[in-house]
XYZ file of C-alpha atoms in Angstrom:
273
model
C 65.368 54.004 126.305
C 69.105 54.468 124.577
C 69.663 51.363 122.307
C 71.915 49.807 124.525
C 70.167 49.433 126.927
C 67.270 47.989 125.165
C 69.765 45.210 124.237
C 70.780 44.273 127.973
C 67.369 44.169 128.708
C 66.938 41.812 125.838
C 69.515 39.725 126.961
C 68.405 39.648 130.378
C 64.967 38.125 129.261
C 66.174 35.870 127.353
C 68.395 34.655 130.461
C 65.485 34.515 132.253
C 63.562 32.628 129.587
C 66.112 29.854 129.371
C 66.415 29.168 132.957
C 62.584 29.501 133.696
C 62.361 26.904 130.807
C 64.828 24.855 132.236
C 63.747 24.761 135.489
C 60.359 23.494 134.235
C 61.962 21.076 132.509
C 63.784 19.770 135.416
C 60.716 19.482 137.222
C 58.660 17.867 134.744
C 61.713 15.292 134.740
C 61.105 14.965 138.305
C 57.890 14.629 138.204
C 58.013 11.803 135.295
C 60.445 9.585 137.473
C 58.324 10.381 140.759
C 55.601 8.704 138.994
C 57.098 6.037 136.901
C 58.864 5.090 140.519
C 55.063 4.940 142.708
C 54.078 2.601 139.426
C 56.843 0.559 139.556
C 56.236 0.276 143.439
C 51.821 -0.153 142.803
C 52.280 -2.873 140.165
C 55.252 -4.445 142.458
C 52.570 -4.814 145.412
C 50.006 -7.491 146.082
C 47.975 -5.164 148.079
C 44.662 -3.743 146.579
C 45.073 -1.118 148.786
C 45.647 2.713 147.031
C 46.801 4.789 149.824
C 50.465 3.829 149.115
C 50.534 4.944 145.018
C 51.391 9.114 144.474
C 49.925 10.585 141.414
C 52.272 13.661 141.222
C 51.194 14.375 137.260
C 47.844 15.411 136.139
C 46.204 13.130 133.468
C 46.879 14.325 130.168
C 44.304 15.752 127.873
C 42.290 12.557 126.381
C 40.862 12.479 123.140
C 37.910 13.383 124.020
C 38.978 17.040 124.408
C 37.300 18.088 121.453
C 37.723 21.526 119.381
C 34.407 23.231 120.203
C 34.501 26.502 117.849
C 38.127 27.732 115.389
C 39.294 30.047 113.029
C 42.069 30.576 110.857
C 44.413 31.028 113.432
C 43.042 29.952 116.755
C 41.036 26.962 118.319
C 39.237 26.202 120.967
C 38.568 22.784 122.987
C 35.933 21.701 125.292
C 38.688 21.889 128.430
C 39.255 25.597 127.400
C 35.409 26.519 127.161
C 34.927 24.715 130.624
C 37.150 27.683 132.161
C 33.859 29.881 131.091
C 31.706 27.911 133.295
C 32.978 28.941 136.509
C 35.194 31.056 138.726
C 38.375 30.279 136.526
C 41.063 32.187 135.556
C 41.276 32.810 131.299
C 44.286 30.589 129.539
C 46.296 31.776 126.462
C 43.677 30.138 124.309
C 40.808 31.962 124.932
C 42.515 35.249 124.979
C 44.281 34.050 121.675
C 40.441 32.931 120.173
C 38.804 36.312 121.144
C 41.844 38.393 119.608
C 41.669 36.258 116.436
C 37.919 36.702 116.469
C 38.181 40.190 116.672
C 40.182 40.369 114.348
C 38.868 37.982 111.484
C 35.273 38.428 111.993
C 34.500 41.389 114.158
C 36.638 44.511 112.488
C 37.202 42.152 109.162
C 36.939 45.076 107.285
C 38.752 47.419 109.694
C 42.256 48.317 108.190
C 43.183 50.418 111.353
C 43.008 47.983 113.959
C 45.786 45.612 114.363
C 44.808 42.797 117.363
C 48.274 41.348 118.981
C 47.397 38.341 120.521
C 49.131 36.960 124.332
C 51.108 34.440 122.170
C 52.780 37.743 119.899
C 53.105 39.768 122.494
C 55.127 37.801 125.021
C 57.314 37.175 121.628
C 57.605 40.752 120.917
C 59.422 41.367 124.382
C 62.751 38.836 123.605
C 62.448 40.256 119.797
C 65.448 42.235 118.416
C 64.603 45.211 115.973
C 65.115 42.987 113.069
C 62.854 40.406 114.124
C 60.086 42.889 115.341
C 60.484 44.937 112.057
C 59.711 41.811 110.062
C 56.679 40.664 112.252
C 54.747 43.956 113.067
C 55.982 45.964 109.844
C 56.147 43.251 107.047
C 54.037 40.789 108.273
C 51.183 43.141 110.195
C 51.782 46.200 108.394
C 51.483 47.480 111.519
C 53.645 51.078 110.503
C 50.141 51.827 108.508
C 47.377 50.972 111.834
C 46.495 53.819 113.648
C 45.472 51.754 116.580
C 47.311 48.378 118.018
C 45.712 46.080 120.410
C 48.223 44.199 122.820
C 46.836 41.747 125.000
C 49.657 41.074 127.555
C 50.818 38.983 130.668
C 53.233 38.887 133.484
C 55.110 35.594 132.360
C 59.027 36.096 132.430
C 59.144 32.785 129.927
C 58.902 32.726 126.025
C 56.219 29.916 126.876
C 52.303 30.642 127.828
C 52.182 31.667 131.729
C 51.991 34.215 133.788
C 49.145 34.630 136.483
C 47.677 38.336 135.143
C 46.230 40.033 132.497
C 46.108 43.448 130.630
C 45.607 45.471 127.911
C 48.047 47.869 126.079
C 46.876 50.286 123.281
C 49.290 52.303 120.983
C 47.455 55.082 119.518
C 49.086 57.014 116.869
C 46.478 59.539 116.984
C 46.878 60.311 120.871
C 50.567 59.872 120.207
C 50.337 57.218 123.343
C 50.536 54.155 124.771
C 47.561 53.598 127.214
C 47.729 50.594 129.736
C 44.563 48.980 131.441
C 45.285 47.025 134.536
C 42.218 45.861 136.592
C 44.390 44.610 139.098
C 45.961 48.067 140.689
C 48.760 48.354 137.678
C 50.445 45.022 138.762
C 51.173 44.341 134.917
C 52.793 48.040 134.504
C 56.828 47.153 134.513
C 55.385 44.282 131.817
C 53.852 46.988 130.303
C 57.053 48.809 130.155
C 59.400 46.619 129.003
C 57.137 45.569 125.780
C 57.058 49.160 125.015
C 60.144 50.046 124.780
C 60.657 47.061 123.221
C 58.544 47.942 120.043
C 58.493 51.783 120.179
C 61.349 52.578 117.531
C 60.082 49.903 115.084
C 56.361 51.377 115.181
C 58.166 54.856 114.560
C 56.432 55.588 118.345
C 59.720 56.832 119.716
C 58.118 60.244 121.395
C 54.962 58.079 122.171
C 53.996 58.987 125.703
C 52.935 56.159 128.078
C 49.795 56.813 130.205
C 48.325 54.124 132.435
C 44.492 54.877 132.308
C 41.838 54.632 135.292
C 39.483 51.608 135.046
C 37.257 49.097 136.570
C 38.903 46.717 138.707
C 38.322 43.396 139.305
C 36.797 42.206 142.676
C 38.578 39.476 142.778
C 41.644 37.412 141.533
C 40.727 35.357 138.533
C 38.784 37.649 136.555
C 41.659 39.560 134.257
C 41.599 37.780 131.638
C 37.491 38.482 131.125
C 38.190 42.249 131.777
C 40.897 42.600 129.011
C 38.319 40.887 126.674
C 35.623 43.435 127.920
C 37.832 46.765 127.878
C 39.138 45.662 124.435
C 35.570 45.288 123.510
C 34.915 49.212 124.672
C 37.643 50.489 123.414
C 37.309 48.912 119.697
C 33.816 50.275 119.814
C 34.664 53.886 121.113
C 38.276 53.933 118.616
C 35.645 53.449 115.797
C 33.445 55.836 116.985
C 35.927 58.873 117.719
C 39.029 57.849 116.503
C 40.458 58.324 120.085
C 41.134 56.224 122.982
C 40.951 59.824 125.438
C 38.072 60.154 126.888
C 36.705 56.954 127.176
C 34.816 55.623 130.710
C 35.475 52.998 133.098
C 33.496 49.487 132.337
C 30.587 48.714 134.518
C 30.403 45.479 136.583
C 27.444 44.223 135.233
C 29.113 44.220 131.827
C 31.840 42.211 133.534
C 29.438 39.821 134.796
C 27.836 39.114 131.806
C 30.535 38.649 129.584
C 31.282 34.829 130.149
C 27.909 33.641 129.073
C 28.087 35.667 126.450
C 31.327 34.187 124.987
C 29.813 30.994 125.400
C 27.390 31.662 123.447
C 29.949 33.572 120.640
C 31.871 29.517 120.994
C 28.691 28.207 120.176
C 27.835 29.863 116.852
C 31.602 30.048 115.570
C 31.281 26.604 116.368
C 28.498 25.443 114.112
C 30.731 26.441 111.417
C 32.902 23.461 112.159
């Protein structure tokens, strides 16, 4: 994508990103004098009666929201672990946890991996060349990792969002970028856009984009647990062959096993606490 271009797309973003931000700022505004109003009007009334009083917030986190398991750069509380217990869709935190993990514990000793967590990447796409040279390049030494690990959603704000996951891998080796979508390639113009975003600062210019085959999820929530899962496979297979070609589809059951097994990981990262 010619330079220029890359800049009105930039621009465009960051457009976006103000007036999504706005927006939500407007409506938390709302929301604030919606319910300060209903107060005003409960504590006014001498009836005991509740029907009348509109709770348009949700309670805010209380204190006893405690952090169950951290690291260096990434926490996680109790209200973040609970989305493990059930049919919930994955926040930025846990993505952000198991990327750090991955990264600080897991392939420690790894100096070819690089793991770009939600929170980077969704930075990386309203980045100009100067400020993605000094975070991948001085920062990440990312010019000097083969392989680079891009967990990514479809939010169109600078803030956490978005409603899907996926994965993108640059592979210097396969001279690539490989994108794996479990939900029919939904995430793919996302995909897209951070690529040719960051291609000319990783020196990736004649990389060829390739979205891969794999599992896909059987239902709506369950992205976030099969980025975790294919970035678990691929890791393993990179270190095995030095190549992301070739490898297979996840199976289900590995999908289906994967929550109770990261509540488990919470668990012993957390007795370090």
């Amino acid at each position: 994508m010619p330079r220029n271009v890359r800049q009105k797309k930039r621009a465009e973003r960051r457009v976006q990103a103000a007036a999504a931000t706005a927006a939500a700022a407007a409506d938390e505004a709302a929301n604030e004098n919606s319910s300060k109003l209903n107060n005003n009007t409960a504590s006014s009334s001498n009836s005991s009666s509740s029907t009348n009083v509109v709770h348009n917030k949700k309670p805010k986190a209380s204190r006893a929201d405690p952090i169950l398991a951290s690291l260096s750069k990434n926490a996680l509380r109790m209200s973040d672990v609970q989305l493990l217990h059930g049919p919930h869709w994955l926040n930025d935190a846990i993505l952000n946890f198991y990327f750090a993990y991955l990264e600080e514990v897991k392939y420690k000793s790894n100096v070819d991996f690089l793991f770009v967590t939600p929170e980077m990447s969704q930075c990386m796409l309203y980045m100009d060349d100067k400020e993605l040279h000094g975070l991948l390049v001085a920062q990440n030494q990312a010019l000097r990792k083969p392989f680079i690990f891009m967990a990514l959603n479809d939010s169109h704000s600078r803030d956490r969002g978005g409603a899907h996951w996926s994965l993108v891998v640059a592979s210097r080796p396969d001279k690539s970028f490989f994108h794996f979508d479990s939900y029919g390639g939904g995430n793919t113009n996302c995909s897209l856009e951070l690529i040719n975003n960051i291609k000319d600062v990783l020196d990736m210019q004649h990389a060829r984009f390739r979205g891969m085959r794999c599992l896909q999820q059987s239902n709506d929530y369950d992205c976030g647990i099969h980025v975790i899962c294919m970035a678990d496979q691929l890791t393993d297979y990179v270190n095995r062959y030095d190549s992301v070609d070739g490898v297979q589809p996840l199976h289900q059951d590995v999908i289906k096993a994967k929550r109770n097994q990261l509540i488990k990981l919470v668990a012993s990262l957390g007795q370090h606490i």
